[in-house]
CSV table of N, CA and C in Angstrom, one decimal:
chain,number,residue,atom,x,y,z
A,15,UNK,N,-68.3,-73.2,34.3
A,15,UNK,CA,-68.6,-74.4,33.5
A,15,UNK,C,-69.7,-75.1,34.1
A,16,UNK,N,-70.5,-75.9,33.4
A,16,UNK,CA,-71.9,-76.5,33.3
A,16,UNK,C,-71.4,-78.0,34.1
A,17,UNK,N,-70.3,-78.5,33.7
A,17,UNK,CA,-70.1,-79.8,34.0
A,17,UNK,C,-68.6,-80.4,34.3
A,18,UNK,N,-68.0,-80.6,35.6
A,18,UNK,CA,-66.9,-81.2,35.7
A,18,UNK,C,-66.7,-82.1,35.7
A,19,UNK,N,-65.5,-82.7,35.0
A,19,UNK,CA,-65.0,-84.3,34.9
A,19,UNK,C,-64.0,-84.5,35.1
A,20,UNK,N,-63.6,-85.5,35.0
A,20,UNK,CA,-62.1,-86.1,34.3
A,20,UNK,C,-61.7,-86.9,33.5
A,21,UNK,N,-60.8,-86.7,33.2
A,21,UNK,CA,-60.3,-87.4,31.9
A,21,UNK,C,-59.4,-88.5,31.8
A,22,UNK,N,-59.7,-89.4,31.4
A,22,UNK,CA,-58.7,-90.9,31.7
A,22,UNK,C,-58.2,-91.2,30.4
A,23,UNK,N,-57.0,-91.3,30.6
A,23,UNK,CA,-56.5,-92.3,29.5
A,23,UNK,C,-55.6,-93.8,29.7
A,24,UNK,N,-55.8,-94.3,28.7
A,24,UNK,CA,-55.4,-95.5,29.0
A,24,UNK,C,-54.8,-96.4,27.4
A,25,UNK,N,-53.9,-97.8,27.5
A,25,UNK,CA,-53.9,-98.0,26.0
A,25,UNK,C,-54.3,-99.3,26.5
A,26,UNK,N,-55.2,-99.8,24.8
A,26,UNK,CA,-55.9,-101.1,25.2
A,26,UNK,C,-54.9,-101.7,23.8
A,27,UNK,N,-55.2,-103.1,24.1
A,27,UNK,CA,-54.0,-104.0,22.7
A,27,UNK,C,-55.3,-104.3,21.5
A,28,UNK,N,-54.7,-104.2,20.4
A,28,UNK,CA,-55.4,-104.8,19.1
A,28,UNK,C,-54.7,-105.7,18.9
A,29,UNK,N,-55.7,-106.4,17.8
A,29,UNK,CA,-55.6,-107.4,16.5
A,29,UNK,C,-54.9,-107.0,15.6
A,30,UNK,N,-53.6,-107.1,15.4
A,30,UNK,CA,-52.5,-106.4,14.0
A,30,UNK,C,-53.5,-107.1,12.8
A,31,UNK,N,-54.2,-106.4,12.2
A,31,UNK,CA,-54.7,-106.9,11.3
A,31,UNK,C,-54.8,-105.2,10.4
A,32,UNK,N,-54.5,-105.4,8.6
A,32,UNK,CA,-54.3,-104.3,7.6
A,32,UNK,C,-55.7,-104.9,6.8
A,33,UNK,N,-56.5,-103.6,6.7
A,33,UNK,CA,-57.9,-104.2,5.4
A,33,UNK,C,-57.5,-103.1,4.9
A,34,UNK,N,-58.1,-102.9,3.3
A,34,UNK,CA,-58.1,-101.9,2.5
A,34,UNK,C,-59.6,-101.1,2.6
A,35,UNK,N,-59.9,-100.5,2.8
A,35,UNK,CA,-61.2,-99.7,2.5
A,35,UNK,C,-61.8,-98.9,1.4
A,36,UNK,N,-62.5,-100.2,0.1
A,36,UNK,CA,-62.5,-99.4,-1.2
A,36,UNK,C,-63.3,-98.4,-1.3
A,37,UNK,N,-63.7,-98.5,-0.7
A,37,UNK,CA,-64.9,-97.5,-0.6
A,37,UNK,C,-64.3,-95.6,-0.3
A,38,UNK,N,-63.6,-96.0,0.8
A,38,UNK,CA,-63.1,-94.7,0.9
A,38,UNK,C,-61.3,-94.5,0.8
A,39,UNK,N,-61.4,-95.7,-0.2
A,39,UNK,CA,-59.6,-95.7,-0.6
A,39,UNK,C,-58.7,-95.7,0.5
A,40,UNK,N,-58.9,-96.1,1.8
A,40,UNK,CA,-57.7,-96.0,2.8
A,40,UNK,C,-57.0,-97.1,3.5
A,41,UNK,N,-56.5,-97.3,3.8
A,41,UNK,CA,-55.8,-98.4,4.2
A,41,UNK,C,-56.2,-98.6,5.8
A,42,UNK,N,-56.3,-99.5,6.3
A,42,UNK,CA,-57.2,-99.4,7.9
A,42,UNK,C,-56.3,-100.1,8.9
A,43,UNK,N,-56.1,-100.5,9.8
A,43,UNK,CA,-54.9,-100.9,10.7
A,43,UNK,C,-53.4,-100.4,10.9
A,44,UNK,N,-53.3,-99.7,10.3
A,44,UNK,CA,-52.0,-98.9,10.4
A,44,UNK,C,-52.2,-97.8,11.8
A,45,UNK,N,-50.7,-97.9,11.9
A,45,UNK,CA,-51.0,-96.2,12.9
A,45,UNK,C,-51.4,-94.7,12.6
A,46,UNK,N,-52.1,-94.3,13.4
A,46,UNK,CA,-52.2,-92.7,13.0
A,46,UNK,C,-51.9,-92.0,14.0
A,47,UNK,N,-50.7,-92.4,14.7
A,47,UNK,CA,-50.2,-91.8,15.8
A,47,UNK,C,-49.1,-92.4,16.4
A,48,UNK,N,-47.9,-91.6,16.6
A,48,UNK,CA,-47.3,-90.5,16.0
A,48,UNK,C,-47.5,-89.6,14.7
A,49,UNK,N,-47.0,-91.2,13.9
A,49,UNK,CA,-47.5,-90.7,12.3
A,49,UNK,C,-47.7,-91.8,11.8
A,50,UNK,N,-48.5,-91.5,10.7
A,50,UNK,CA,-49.2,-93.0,10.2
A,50,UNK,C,-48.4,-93.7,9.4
A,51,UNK,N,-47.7,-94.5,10.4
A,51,UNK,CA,-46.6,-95.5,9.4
A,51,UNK,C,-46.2,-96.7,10.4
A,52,UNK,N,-46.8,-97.9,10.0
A,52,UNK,CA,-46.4,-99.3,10.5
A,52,UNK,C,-47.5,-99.6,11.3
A,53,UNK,N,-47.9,-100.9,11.7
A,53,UNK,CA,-48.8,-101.5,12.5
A,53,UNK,C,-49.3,-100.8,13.5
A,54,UNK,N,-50.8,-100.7,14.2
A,54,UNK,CA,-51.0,-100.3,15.4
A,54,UNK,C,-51.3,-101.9,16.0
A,55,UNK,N,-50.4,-101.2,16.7
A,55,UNK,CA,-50.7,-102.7,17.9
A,55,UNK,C,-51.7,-102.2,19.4
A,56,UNK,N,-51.6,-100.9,19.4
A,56,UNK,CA,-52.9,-100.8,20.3
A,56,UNK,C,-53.7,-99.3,20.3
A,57,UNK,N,-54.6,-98.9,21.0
A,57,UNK,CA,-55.1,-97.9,20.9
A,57,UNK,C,-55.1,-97.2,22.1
A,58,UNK,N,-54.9,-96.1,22.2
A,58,UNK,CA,-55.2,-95.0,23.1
A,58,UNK,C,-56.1,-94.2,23.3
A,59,UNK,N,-56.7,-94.8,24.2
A,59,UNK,CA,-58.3,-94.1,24.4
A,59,UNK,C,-58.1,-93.2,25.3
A,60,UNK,N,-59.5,-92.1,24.9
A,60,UNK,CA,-59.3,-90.9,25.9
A,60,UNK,C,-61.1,-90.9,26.2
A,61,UNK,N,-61.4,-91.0,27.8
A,61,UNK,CA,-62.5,-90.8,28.5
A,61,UNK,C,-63.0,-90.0,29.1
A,62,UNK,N,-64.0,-89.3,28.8
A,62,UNK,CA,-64.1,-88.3,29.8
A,62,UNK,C,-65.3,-88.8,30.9
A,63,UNK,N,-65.1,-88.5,32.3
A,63,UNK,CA,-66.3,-89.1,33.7
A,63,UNK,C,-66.9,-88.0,34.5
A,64,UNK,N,-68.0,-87.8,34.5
A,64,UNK,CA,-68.4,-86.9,35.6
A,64,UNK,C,-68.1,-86.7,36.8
A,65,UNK,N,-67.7,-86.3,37.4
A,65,UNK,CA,-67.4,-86.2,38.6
A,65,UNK,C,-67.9,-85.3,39.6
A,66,UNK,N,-68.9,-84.1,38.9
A,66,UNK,CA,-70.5,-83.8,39.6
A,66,UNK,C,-71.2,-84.4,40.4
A,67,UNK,N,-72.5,-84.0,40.4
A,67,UNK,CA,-73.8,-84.6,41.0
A,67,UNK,C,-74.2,-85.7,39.9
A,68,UNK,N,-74.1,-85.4,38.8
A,68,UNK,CA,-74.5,-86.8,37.7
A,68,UNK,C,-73.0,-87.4,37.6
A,69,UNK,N,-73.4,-89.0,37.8
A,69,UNK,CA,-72.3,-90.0,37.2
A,69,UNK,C,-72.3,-90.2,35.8
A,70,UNK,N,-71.6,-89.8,34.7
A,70,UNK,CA,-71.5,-90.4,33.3
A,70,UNK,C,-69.9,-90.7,33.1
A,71,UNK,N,-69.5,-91.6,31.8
A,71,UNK,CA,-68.8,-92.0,31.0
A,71,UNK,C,-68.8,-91.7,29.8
A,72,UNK,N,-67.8,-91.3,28.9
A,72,UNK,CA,-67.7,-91.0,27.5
A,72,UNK,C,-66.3,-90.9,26.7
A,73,UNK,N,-66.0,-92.5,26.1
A,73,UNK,CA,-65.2,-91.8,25.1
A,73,UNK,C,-65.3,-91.0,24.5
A,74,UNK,N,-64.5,-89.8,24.5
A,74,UNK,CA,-63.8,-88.8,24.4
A,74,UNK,C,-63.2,-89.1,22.5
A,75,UNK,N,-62.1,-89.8,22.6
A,75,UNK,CA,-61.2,-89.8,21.6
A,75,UNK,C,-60.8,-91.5,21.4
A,76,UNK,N,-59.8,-91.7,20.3
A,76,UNK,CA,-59.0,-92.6,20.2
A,76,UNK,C,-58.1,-92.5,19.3
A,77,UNK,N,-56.8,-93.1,19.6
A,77,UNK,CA,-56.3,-92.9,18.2
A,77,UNK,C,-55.1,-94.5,18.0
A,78,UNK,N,-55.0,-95.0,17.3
A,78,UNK,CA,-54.3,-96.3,17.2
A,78,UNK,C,-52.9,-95.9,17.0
A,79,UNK,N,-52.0,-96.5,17.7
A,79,UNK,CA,-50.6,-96.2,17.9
A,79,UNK,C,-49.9,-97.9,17.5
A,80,UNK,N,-48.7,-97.0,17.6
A,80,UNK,CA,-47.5,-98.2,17.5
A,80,UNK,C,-47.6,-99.2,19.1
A,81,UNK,N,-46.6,-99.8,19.0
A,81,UNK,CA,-46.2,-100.7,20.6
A,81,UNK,C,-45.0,-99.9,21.2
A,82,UNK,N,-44.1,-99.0,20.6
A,82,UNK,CA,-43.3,-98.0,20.9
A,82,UNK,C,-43.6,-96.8,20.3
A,83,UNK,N,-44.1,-96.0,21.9
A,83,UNK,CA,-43.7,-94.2,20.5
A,83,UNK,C,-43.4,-93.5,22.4
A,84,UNK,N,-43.2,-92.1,21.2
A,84,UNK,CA,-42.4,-91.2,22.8
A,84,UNK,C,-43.8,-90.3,23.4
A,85,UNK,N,-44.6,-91.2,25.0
A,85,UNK,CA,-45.4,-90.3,25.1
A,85,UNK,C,-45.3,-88.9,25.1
A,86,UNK,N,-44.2,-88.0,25.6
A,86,UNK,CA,-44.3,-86.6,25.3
A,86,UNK,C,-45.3,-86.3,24.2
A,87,UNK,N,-45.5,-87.2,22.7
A,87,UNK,CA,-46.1,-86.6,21.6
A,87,UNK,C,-47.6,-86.5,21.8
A,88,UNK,N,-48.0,-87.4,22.8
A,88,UNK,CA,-49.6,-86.9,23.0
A,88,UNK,C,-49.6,-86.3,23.7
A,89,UNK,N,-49.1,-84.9,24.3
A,89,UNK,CA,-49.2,-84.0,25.2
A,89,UNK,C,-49.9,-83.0,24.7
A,90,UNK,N,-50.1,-82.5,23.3
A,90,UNK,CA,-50.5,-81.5,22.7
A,90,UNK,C,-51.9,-82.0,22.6
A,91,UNK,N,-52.4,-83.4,22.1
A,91,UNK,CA,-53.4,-84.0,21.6
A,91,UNK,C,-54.7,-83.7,23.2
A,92,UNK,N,-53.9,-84.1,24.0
A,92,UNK,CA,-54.7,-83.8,25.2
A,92,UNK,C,-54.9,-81.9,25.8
A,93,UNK,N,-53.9,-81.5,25.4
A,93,UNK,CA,-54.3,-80.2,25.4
A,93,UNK,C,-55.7,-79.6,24.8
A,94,UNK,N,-55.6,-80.5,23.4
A,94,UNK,CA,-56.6,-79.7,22.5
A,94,UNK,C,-57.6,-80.2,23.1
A,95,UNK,N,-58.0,-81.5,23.7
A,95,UNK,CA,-59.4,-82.5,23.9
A,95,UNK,C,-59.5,-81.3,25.1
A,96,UNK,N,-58.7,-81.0,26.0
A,96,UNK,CA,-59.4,-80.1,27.4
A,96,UNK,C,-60.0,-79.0,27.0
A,97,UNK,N,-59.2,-78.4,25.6
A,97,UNK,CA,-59.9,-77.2,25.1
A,97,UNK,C,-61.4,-77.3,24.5
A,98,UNK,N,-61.3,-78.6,23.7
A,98,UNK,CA,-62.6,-79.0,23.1
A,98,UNK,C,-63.9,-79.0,24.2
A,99,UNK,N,-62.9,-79.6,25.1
A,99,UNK,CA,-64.2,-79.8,26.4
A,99,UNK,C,-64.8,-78.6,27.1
A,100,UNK,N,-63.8,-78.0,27.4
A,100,UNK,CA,-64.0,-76.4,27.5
A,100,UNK,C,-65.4,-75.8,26.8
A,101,UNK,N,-64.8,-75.9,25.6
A,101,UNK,CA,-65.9,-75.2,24.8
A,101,UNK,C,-67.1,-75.4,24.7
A,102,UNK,N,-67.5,-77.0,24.7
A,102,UNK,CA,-69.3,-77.7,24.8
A,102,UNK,C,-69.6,-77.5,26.6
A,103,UNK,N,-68.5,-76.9,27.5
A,103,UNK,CA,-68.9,-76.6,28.6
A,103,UNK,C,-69.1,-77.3,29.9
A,104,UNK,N,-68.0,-78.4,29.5
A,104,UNK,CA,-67.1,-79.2,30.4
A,104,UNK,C,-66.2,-79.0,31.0
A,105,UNK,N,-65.7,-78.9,32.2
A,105,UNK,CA,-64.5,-78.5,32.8
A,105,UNK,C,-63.8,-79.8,33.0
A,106,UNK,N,-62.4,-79.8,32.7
A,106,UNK,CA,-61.7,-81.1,33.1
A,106,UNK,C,-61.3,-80.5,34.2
A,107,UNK,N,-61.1,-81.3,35.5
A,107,UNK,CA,-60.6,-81.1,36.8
A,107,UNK,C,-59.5,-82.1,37.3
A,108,UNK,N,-59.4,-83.0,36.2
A,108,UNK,CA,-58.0,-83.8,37.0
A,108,UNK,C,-57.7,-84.8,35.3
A,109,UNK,N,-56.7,-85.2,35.9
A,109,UNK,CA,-56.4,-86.3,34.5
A,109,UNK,C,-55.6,-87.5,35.2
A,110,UNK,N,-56.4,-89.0,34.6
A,110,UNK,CA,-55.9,-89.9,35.8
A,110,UNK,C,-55.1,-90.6,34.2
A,111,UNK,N,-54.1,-91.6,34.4
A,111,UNK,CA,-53.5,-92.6,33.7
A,111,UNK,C,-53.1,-93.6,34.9
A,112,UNK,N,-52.7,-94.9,33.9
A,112,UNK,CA,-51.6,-95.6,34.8
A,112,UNK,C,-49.9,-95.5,34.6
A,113,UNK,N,-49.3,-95.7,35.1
A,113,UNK,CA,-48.0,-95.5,35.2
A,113,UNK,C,-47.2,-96.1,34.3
A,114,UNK,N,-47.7,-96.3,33.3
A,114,UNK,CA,-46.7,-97.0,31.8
A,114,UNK,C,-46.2,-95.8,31.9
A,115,UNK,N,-44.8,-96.0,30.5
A,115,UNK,CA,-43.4,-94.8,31.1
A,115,UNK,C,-43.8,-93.8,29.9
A,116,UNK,N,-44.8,-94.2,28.6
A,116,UNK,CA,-45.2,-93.2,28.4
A,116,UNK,C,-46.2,-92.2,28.8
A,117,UNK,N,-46.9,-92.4,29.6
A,117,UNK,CA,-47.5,-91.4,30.3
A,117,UNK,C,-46.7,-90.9,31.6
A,118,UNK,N,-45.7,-91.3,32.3
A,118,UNK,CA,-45.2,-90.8,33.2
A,118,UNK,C,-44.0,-89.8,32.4
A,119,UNK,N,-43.9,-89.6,31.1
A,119,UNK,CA,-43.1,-88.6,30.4
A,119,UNK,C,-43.9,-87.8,29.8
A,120,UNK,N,-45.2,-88.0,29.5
A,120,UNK,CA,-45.9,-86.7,29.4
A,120,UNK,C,-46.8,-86.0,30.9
A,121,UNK,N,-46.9,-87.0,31.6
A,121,UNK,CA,-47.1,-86.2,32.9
A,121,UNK,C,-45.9,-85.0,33.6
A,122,UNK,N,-45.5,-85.3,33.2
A,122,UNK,CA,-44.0,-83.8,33.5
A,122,UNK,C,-43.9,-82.7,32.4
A,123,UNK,N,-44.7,-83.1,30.8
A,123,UNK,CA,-45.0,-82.0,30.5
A,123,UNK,C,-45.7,-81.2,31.0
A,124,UNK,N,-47.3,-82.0,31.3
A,124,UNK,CA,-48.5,-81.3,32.2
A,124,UNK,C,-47.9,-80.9,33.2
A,125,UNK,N,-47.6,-81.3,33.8
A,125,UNK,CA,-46.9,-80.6,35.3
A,125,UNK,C,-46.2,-79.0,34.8
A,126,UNK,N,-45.3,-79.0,33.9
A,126,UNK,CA,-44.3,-77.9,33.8
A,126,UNK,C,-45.6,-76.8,33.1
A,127,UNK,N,-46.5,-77.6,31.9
A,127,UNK,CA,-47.5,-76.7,31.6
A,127,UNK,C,-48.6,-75.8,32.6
A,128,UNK,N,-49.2,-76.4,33.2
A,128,UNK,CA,-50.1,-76.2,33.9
A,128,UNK,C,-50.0,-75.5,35.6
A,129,UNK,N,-48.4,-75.7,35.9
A,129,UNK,CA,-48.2,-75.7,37.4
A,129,UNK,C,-47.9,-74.0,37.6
């Protein structure tokens, strides 16, 4: 691989606010993760950082969630982003979070995955 990083995630809080988008007929503030049904009260960002000879930053991803869901369900979503990264020729070499109890339930998936 051309470029090693890692990958951070983290969840930041929103503004519960619903607009309609006429333009592209959608409804906007809702969640789209788990499944798109009820308020997102915050978002889950995903970063990827160099950790090479060059320093960069890059959101990666995002996706707006509820205030409760079961992290196990982003376990797959992060799979795919390592693979994506993979492919443009980035290596992920570690994956940092903080210790909210949704990510300490999908960190034992990655563990049983990857170990």
């Amino acid at each position: 691989m051309d470029t090693k990083a890692s990958l951070s995630l983290d969840e930041c809080s929103n503004k519960v606010s619903v607009d309609y988008d006429g333009k592209g007929g959608s409804i906007m503030g809702e969640s789209i993760f788990p499944n798109p049904e009820g308020d997102a009260t915050k978002a889950l960002v995903f970063m990827l950082s160099g950790v090479s000879t060059i320093k960069w930053k890059q959101v990666f991803a995002y996706y707006f969630i509820p205030n409760v869901y079961d992290g196990r369900e982003h376990a797959p979503i992060t799979t795919s982003l390592i693979k994506m990264s993979r492919e443009v020729g980035t290596d992920v070499v570690s994956i940092s979070t903080d210790m909210g109890s949704q990510n300490v339930a999908v960190s034992m998936i990655w563990y049983k995955l990857w170990s």
